Coordinates of C-alpha atoms in Angstrom, one line a residue:
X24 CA 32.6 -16.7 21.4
X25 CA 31.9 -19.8 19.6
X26 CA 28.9 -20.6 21.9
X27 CA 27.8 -16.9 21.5
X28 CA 28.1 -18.5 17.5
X29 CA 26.1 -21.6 17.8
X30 CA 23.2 -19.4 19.5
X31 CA 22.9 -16.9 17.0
X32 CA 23.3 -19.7 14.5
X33 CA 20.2 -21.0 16.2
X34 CA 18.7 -18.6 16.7
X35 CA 18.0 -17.6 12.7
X36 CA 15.1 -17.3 11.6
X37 CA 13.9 -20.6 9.7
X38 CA 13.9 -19.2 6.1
X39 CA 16.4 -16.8 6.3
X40 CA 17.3 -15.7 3.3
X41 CA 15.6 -17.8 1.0
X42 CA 14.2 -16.7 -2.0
X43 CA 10.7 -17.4 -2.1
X44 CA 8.0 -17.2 -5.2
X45 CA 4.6 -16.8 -4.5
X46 CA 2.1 -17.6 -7.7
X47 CA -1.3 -18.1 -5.9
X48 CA -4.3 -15.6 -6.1
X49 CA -5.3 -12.5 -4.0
X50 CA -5.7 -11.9 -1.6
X51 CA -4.1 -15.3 0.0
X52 CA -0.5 -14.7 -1.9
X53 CA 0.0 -11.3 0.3
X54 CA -0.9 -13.3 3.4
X55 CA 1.3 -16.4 2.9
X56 CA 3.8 -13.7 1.8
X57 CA 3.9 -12.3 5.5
X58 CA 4.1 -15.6 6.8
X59 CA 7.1 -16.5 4.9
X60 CA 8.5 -13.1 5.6
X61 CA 7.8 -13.8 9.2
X62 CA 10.4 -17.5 9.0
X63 CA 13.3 -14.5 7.3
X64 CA 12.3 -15.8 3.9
X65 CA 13.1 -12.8 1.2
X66 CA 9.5 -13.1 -1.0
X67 CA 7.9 -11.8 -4.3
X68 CA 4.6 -12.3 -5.0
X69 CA 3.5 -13.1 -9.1
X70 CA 0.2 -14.3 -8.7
X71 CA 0.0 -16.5 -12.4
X72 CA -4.0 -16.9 -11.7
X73 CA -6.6 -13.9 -10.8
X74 CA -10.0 -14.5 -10.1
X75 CA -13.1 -12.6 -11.1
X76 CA -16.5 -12.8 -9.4
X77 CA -19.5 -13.4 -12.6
X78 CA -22.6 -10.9 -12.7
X79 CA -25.3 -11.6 -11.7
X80 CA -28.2 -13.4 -13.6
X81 CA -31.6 -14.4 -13.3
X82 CA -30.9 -18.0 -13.2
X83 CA -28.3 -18.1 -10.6
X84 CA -30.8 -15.5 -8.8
X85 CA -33.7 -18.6 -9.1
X86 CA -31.3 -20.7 -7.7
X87 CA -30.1 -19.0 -4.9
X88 CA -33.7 -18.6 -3.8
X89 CA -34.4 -22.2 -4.3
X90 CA -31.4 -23.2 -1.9
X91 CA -33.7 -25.5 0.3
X92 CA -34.7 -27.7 -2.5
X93 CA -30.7 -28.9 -2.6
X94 CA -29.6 -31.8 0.2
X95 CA -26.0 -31.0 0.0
X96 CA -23.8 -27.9 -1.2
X97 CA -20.6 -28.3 -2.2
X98 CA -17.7 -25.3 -2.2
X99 CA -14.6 -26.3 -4.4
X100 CA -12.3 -23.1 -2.2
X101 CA -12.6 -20.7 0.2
X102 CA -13.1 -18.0 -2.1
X103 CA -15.8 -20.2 -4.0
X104 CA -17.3 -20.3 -0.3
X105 CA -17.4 -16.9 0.7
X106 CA -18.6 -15.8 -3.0
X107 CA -21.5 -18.1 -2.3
X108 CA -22.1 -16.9 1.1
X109 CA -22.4 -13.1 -0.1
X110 CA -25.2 -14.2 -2.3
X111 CA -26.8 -17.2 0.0
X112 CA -27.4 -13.5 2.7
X113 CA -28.9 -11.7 0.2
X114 CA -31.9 -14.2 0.0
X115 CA -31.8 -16.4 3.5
X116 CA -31.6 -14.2 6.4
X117 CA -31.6 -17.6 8.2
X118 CA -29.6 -20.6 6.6
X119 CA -32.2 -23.3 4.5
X120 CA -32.9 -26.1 7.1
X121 CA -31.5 -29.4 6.3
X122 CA -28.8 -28.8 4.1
X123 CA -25.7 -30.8 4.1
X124 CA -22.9 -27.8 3.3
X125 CA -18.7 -29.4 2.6
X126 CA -15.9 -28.1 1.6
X127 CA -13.2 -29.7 0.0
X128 CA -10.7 -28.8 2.0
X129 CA -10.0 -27.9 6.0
X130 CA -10.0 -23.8 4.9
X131 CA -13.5 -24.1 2.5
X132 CA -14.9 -25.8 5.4
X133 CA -13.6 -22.9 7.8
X134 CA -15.2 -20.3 5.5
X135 CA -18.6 -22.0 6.1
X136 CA -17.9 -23.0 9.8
X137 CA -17.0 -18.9 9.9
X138 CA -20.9 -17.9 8.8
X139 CA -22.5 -20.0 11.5
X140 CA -22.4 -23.0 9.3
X141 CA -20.7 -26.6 10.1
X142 CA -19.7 -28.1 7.1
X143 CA -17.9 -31.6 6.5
X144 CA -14.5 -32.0 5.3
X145 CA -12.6 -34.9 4.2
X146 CA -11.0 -37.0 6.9
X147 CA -7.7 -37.2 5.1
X148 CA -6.7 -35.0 2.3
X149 CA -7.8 -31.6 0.5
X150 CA -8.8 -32.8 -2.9
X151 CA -11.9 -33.4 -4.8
X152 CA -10.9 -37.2 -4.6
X153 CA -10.3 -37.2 -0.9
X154 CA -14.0 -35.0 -0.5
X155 CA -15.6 -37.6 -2.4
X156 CA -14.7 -40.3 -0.2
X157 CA -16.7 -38.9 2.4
X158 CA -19.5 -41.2 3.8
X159 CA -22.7 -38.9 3.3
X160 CA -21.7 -39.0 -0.4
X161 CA -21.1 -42.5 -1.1
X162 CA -24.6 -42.9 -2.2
X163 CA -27.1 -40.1 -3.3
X164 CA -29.6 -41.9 -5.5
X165 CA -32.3 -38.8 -6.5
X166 CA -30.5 -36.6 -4.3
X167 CA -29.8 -32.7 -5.5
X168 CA -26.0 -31.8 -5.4
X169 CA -25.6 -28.2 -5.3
X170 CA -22.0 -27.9 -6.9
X171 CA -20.3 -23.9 -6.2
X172 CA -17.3 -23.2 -8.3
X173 CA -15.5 -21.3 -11.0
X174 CA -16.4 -21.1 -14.4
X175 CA -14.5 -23.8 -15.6
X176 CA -12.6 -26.5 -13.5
X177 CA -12.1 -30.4 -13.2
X178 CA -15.3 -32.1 -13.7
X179 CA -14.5 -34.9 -11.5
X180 CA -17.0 -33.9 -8.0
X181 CA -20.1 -33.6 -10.6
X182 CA -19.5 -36.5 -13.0
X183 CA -18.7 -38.5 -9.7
X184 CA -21.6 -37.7 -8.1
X185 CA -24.0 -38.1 -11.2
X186 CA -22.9 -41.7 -11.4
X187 CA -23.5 -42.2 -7.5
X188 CA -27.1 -41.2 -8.6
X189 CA -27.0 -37.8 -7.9
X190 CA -28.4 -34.3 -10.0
X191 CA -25.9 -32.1 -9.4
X192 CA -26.2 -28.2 -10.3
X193 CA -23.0 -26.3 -11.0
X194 CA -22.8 -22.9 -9.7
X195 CA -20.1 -20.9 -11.6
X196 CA -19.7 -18.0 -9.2
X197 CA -16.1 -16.6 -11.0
X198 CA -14.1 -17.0 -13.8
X199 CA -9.9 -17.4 -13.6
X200 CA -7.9 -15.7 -16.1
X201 CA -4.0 -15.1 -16.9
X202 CA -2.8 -12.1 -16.2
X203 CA -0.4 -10.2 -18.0
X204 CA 3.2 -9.2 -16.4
X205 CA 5.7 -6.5 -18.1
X206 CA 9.1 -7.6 -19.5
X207 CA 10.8 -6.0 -16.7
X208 CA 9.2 -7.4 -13.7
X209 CA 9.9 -11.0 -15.4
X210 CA 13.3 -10.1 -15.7
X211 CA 13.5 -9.1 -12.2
X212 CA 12.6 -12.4 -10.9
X213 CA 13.5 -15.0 -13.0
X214 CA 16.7 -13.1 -13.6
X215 CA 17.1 -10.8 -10.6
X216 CA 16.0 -12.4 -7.7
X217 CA 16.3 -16.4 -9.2
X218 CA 13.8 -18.2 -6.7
X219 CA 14.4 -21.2 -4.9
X220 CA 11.1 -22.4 -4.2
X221 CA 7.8 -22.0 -5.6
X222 CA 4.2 -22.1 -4.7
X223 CA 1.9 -23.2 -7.1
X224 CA -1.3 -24.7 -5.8
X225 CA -3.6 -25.2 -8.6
X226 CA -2.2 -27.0 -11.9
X227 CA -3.6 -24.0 -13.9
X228 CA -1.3 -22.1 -11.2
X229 CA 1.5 -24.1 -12.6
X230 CA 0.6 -24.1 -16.2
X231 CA 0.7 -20.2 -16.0
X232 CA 4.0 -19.9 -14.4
X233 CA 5.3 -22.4 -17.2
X234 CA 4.1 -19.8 -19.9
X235 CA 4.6 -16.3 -18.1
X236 CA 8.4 -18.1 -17.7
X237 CA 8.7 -19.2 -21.0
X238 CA 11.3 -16.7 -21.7
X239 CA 13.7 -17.9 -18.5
X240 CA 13.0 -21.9 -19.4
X241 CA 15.6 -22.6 -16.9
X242 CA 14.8 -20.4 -14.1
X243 CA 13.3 -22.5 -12.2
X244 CA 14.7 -25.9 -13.1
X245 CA 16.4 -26.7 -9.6
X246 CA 13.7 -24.6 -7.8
X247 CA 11.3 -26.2 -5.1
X248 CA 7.8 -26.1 -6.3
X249 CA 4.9 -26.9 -3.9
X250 CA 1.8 -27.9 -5.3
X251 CA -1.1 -29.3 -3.9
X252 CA -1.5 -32.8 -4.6
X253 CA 0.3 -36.2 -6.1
X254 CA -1.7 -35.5 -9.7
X255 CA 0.0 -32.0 -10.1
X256 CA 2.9 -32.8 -9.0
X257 CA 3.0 -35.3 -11.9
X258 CA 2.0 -32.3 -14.1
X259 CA 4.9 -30.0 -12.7
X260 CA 7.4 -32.8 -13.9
X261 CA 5.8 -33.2 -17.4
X262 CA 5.8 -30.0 -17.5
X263 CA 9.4 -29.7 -16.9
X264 CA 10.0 -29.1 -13.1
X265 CA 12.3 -31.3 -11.2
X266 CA 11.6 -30.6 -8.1
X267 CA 8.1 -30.6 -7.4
X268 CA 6.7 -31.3 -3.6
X269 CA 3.1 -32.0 -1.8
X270 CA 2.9 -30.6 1.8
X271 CA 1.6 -31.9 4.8
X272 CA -1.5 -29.3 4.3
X273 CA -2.0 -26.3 2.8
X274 CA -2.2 -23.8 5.7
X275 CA 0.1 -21.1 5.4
X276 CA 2.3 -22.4 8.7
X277 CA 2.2 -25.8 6.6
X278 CA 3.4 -24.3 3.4
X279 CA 6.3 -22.7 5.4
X280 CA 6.9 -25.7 7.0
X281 CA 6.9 -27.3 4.3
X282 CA 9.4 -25.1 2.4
X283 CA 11.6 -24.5 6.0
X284 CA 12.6 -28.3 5.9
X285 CA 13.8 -28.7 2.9
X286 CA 15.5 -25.4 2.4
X287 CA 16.4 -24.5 5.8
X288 CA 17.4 -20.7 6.4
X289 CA 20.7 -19.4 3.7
X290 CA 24.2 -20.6 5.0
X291 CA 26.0 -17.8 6.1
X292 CA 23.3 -15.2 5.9
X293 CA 23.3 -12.0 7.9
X294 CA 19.8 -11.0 7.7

């Protein structure tokens, strides 16, 4: 019986029964929901951040159609990506020749890589500092920088590249906005269900969370929070959360990963 014991033991899932908080947009927090449901984690899903695609305009329309002027194009996300490539089909039934296309992480370069497009990637890293440490971008005197993004976000890619001698063009395809939550589904999860690890992987992300919380200021003290990168986890403890942790990437299977290790599954869960 007590090997029968050990095997079941090992046999858990990895997450079982941890209580898992997922603050990330649509439609990626369902997905990395199921994933985390899939390693026995229990999950709720509060994205702090929802995106909405701009209208249309006549300038962005001129630019669009002026795509093969630009040497290099720049996507700051996959959904900045795929936003881009709805609009880049409507005017280039075949992709402009010559065109250097990067994303700043391994998943904005897969949306390119996905329409037919190879695009570079950092060699180490997903961040705007670890995409501008790229060779191709190291020196881009007269060169046109074709920069896709939301309609406001860190300015570091286009004032870096401007002072490597580049004219960059910023391409606000969306705007992010805070969305508003009722009393009683706060209560439910700061209160009721009391996560023990967090994913936050913008620093608005995390600034959000801190103010839809603001009425539970110590629900998540102790909690886990994963967050993309060494400056937000800096934020996340300024902002008051102890436990803040980068992953190894930010894959879905490397966000549970990341979470199964240091949580582990729930001692003496049943299911």
């Amino acid at each position: 019986m007590a090997t029968l014991r050990a095997e079941a033991h090992l046999a858990q899932p990895e997450l079982a029964g941890r209580r898992i908080l997922i603050c990330r947009p649509e439609p990626e927090a369902d997905r990395l929901a199921e994933a985390f449901r899939a390693a026995g984690a229990r999950v709720r899903v509060l994205p702090t951040v929802v995106r909405e695609p701009l209208p249309e305009t006549p300038e962005r329309r001129s630019l669009l159609q002026e795509l093969d002027n630009f040497h290099h194009i720049i996507a700051v996300s996959p959904y900045a990506a795929r936003l881009l490539l709805d609009e880049v089909d409507q005017w280039w039934p075949q992709p402009p020749v010559g065109v250097h296309w990067y994303g700043v992480g391994a998943g904005t370069a897969a949306a390119f890589a996905e329409a037919g497009l190879p695009a570079e990637k950092p060699d180490d890293g997903w961040t705007s500092e670890a995409l501008l440490a790229h060779p191709s971008l190291q020196h881009l005197e007269h060169e046109k920088v074709l920069l896709a993004r939301g309609e406001q976000g860190r300015e570091l890619i286009r004032q870096t590249l401007e002072q490597r001698g580049a004219r960059v063009t910023v391409l606000p395809l969306y705007r992010r906005l805070q969305p508003y939550y009722p009393a009683d589904k706060l209560s439910e999860i700061f209160t009721g269900f009391r996560p023990e690890a967090v994913i936050a992987l913008s620093g608005e992300t995390l600034n959000n969370l801190k103010d839809t919380a603001r009425e539970y200021p110590h629900a998540l003290d102790t909690a886990l929070v994963v967050v993309p990168a060494d400056r937000v986890a800096e934020q996340a403890r300024a902002a008051g959360f102890s436990n803040p942790v980068v992953p190894d990437g930010l894959s879905d299977r490397e966000l549970v990963n990341c979470v199964a290790v240091r949580l582990g599954p729930q001692a003496g869960n049943n299911g």
